[in-house]
Tab-separated table of C-alpha atoms in Angstrom:
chain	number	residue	atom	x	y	z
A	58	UNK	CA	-20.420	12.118	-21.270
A	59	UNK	CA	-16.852	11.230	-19.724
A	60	UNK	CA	-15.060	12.174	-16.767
A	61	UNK	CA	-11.592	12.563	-16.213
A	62	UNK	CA	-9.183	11.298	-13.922
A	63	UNK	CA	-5.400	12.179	-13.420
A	64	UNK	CA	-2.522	9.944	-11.678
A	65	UNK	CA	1.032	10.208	-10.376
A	66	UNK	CA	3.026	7.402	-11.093
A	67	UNK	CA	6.823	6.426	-10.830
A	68	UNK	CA	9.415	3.715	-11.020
A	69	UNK	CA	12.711	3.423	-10.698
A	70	UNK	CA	12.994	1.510	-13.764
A	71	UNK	CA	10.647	1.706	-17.464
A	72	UNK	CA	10.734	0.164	-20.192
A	73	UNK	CA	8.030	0.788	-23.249
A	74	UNK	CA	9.854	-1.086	-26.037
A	75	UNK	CA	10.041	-0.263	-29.621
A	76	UNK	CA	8.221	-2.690	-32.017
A	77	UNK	CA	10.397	-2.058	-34.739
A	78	UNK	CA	13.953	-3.208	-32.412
A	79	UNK	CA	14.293	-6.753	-33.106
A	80	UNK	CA	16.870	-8.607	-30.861
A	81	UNK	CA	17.403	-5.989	-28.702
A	82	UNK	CA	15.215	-4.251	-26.663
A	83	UNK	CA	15.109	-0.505	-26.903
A	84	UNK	CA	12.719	1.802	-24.820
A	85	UNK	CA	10.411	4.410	-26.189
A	86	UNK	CA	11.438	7.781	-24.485
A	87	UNK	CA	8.475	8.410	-23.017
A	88	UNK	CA	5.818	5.998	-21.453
A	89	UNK	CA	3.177	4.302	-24.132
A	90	UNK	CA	-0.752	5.462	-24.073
A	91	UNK	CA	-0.768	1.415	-24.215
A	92	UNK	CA	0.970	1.337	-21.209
A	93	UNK	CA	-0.676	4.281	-19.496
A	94	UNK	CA	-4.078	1.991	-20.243
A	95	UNK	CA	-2.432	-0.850	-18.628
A	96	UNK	CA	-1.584	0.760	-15.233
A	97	UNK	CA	-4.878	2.120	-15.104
A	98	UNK	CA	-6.764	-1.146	-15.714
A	99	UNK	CA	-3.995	-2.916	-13.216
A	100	UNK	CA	-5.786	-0.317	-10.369
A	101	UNK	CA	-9.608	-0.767	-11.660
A	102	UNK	CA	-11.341	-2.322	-14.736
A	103	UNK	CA	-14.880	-3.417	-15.609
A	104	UNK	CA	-16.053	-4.931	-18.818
A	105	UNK	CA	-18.790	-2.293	-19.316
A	106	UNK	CA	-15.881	0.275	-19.411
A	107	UNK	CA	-12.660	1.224	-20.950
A	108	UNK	CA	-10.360	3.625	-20.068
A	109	UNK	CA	-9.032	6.506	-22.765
A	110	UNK	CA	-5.552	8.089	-22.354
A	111	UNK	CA	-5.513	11.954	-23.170
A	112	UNK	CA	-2.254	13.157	-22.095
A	113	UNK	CA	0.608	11.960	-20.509
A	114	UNK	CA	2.947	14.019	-18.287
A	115	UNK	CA	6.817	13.500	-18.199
A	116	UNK	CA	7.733	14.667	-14.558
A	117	UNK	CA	11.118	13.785	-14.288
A	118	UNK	CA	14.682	13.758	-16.880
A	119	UNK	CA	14.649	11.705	-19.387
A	120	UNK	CA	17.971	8.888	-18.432
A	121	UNK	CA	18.694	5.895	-20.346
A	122	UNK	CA	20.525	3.236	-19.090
A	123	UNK	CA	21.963	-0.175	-20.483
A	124	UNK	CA	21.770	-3.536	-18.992
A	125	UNK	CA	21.722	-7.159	-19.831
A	126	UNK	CA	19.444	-9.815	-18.785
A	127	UNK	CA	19.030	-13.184	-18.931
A	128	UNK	CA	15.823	-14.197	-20.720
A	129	UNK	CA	14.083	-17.234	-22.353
A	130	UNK	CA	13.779	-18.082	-25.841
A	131	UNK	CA	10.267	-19.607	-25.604
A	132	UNK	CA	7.311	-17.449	-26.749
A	133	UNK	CA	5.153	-19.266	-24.706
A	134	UNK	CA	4.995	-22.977	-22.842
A	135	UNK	CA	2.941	-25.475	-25.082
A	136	UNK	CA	0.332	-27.472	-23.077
A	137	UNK	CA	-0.471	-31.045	-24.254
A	138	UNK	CA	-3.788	-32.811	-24.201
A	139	UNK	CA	-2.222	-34.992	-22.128
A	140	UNK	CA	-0.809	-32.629	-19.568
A	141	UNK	CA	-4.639	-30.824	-19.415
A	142	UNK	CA	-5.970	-34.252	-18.291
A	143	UNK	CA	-3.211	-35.102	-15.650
A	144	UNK	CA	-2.166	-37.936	-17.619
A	145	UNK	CA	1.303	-35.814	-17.703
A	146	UNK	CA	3.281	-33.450	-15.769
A	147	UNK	CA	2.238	-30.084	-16.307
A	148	UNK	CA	3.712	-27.238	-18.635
A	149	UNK	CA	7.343	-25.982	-17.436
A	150	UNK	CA	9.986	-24.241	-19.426
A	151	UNK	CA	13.626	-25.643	-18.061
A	152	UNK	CA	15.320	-22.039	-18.046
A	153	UNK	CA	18.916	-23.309	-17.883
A	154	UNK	CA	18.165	-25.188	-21.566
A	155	UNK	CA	15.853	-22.068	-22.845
A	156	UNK	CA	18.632	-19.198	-21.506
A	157	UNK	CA	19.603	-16.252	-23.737
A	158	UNK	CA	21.380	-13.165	-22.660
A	159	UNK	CA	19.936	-9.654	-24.189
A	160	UNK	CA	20.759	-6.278	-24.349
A	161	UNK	CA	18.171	-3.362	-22.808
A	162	UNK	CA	18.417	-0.056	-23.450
A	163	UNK	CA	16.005	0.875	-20.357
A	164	UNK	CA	14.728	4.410	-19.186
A	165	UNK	CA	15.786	5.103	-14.956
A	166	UNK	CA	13.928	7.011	-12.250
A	167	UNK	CA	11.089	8.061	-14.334
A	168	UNK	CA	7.959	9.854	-12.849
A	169	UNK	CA	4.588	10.145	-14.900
A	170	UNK	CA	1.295	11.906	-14.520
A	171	UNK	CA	-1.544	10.458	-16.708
A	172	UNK	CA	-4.869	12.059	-17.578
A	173	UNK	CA	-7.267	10.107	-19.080
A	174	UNK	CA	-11.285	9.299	-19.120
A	175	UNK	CA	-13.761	6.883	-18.874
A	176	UNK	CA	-16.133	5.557	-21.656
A	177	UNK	CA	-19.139	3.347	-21.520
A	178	UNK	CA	-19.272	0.423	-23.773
A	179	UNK	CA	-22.415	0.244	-26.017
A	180	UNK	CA	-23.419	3.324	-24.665
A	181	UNK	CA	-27.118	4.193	-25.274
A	182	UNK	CA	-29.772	5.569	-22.795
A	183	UNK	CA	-31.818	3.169	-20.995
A	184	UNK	CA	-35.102	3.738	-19.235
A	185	UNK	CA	-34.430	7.233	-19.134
A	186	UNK	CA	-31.470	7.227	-17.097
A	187	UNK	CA	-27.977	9.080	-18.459
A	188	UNK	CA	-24.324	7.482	-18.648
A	189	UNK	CA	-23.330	10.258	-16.194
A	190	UNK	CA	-24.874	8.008	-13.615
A	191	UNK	CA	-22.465	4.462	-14.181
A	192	UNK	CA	-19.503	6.832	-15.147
A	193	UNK	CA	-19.681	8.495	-11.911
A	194	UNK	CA	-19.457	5.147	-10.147
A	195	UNK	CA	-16.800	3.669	-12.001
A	196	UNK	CA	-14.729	6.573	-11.384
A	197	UNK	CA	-15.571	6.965	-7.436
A	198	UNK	CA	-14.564	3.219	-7.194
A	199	UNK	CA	-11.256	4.131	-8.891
A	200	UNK	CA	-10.162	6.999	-7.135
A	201	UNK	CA	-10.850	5.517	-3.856
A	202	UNK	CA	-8.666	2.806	-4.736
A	203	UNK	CA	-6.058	4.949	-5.593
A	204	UNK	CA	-6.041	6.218	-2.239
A	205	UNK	CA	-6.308	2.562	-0.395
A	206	UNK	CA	-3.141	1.648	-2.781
A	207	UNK	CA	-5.763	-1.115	-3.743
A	208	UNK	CA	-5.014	-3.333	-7.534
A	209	UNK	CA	-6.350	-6.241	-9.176
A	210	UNK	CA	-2.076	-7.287	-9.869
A	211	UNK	CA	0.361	-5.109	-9.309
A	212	UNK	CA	1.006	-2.428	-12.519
A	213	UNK	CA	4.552	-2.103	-14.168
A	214	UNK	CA	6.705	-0.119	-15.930
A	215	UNK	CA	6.894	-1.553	-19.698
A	216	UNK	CA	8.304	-4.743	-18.326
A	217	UNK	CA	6.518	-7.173	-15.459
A	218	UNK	CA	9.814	-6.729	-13.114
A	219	UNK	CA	9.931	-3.120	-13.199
A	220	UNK	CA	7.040	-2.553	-10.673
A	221	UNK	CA	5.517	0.703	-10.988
A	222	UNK	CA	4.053	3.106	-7.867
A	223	UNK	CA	1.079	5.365	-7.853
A	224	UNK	CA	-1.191	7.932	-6.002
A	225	UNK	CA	-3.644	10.507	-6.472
A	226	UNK	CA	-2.590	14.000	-7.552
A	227	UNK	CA	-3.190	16.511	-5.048
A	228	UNK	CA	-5.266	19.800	-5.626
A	229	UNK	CA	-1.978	21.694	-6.326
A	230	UNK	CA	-1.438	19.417	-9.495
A	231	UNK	CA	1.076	17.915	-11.253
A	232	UNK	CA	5.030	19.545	-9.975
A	233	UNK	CA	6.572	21.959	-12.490
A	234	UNK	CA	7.968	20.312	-15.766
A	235	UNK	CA	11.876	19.817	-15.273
A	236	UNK	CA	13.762	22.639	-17.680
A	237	UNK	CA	15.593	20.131	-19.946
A	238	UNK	CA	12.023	19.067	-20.856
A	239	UNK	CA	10.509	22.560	-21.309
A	240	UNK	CA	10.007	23.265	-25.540
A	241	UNK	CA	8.876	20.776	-28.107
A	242	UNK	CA	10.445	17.808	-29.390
A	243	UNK	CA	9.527	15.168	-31.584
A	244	UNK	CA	9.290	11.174	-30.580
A	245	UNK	CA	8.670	9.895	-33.637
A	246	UNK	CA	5.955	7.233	-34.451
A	247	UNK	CA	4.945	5.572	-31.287
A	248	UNK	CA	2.023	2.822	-30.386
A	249	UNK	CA	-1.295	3.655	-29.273
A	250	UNK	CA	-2.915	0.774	-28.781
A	251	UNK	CA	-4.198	-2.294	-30.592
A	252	UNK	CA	-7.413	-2.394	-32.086
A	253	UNK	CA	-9.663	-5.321	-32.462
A	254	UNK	CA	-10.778	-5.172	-35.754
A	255	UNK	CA	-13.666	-8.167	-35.797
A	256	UNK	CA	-15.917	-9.416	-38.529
A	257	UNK	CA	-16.701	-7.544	-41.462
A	258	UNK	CA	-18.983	-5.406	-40.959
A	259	UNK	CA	-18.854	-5.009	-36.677
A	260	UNK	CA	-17.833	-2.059	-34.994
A	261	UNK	CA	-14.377	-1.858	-34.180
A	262	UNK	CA	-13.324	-2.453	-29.956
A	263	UNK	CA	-10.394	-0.850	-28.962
A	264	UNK	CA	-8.237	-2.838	-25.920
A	265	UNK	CA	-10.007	-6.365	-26.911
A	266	UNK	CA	-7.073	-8.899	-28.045
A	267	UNK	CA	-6.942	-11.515	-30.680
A	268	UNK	CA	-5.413	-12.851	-33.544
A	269	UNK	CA	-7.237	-10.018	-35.327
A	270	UNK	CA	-5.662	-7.323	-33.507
A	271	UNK	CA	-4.334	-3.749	-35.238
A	272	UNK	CA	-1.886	-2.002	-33.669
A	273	UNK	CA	-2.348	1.859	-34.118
A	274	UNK	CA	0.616	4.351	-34.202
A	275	UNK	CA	0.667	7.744	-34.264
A	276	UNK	CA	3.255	10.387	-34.626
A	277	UNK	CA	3.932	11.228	-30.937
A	278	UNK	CA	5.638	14.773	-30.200
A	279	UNK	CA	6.030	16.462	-26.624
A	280	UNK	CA	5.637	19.940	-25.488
A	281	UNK	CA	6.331	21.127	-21.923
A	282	UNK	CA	7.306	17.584	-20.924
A	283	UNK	CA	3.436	16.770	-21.641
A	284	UNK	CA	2.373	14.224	-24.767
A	285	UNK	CA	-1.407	15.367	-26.059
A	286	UNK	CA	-2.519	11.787	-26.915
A	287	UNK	CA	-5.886	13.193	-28.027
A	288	UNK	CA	-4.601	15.831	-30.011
A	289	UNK	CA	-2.039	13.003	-31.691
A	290	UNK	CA	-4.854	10.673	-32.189
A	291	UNK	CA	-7.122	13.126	-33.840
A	292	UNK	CA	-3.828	14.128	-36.283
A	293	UNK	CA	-3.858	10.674	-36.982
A	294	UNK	CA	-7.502	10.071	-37.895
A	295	UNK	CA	-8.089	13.089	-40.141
A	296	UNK	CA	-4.721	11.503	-41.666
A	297	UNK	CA	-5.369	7.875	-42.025
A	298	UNK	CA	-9.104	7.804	-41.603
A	299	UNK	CA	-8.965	5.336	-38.361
């Protein structure tokens, strides 16, 4: 059994970038169900739960804009036995030797409403009580955050600087879809999420990282400014099988 939740959120700035877009970074037009997950799970997470994007609302025009920023080359800062031990100084990156300008072709002013559900990890009945029962708390604690404004870290927009505002949809919904948006149009293939595949033989656990990661695409269209993520998801399974 699931329950559903639905939130506004909005930005001034987004970017979801492309996997394929190598130097450059190039925005999806429309916000990831990744990244829907990760705003979510910014606000509230457990490790007996996950949260499952359904659809995701496009509430505003879709503008692009291009800018250039001034990033490091450095996947990540190597730590050194050493350094763990205090027998060194600690990890730093020196920016002004690491420094490399790039290009970002960035969406602007974008608004978002996300529907999505909870689901209960290992799920099975236990002395006779249901899952409606831990559901039902998990989402009370949500939505009452929601309201308080309350997150583990503040959620973003695609990118960590492009901080990204939410609150609770009120009972007359989500505002009308803008007109530019209203009729289909297709996004092409766009990321789900990333699956952790495991040993043979273990079940598959979506949203758990590692070097054994999967990422899932699907072939993302939108209709009335509104992506069906479920719908998509399903295409893709009876498809691919996964």
């Amino acid at each position: 059994m699931s329950h559903g939740i639905r939130l506004h959120v909005w930005g001034e700035y987004a970017c979801w970038t492309r996997p394929e877009m190598k130097a450059e970074r190039v925005s999806y037009d429309v916000m990831t169900p990744s990244g829907a997950r990760g705003i979510l799970e910014a606000i509230y997470w457990k490790p007996q739960m996950r949260w499952v994007i359904d659809r995701i609302r496009v509430l505003a025009p879709i503008r692009f804009a291009n800018i250039r920023r001034n990033e490091v080359d450095l996947p990540k800062i190597s730590v050194t036995a050493k350094a763990m031990q205090g027998l060194e100084s600690g990890p730093s990156i020196h920016a002004e030797e690491n420094r490399q300008q790039r290009a970002t072709l960035l969406l602007t002013n974008v608004v978002y409403g996300i529907e999505a559900h909870i689901e209960i990890l290992d799920a099975q009945e236990k002395n006779g009580t249901t899952l409606s029962e831990p559901v039902a708390k998990h989402l009370d604690q949500f939505n009452r955050r929601v309201r308080d404004g309350a997150c583990f870290h503040r959620p973003y927009l695609g990118c960590r600087e492009f901080p990204a505002y939410f609150a609770p949809v009120d009972a007359a919904g989500f505002p009308p879809v803008p007109d530019e948006l209203k009729g289909e149009r297709q996004l092409g293939f766009m990321l789900d999420d990333l699956e952790h595949v495991g040993h043979p033989g273990s079940t598959p656990r979506p949203h758990r990282c590692d070097a054994r990661c999967q990422p899932r695409f699907f072939r993302a269209r939108m209709l009335d400014g509104m992506v069906d993520v479920a719908a998509c998801r399903k295409e893709r399974q009876e498809v691919f099988g996964s």
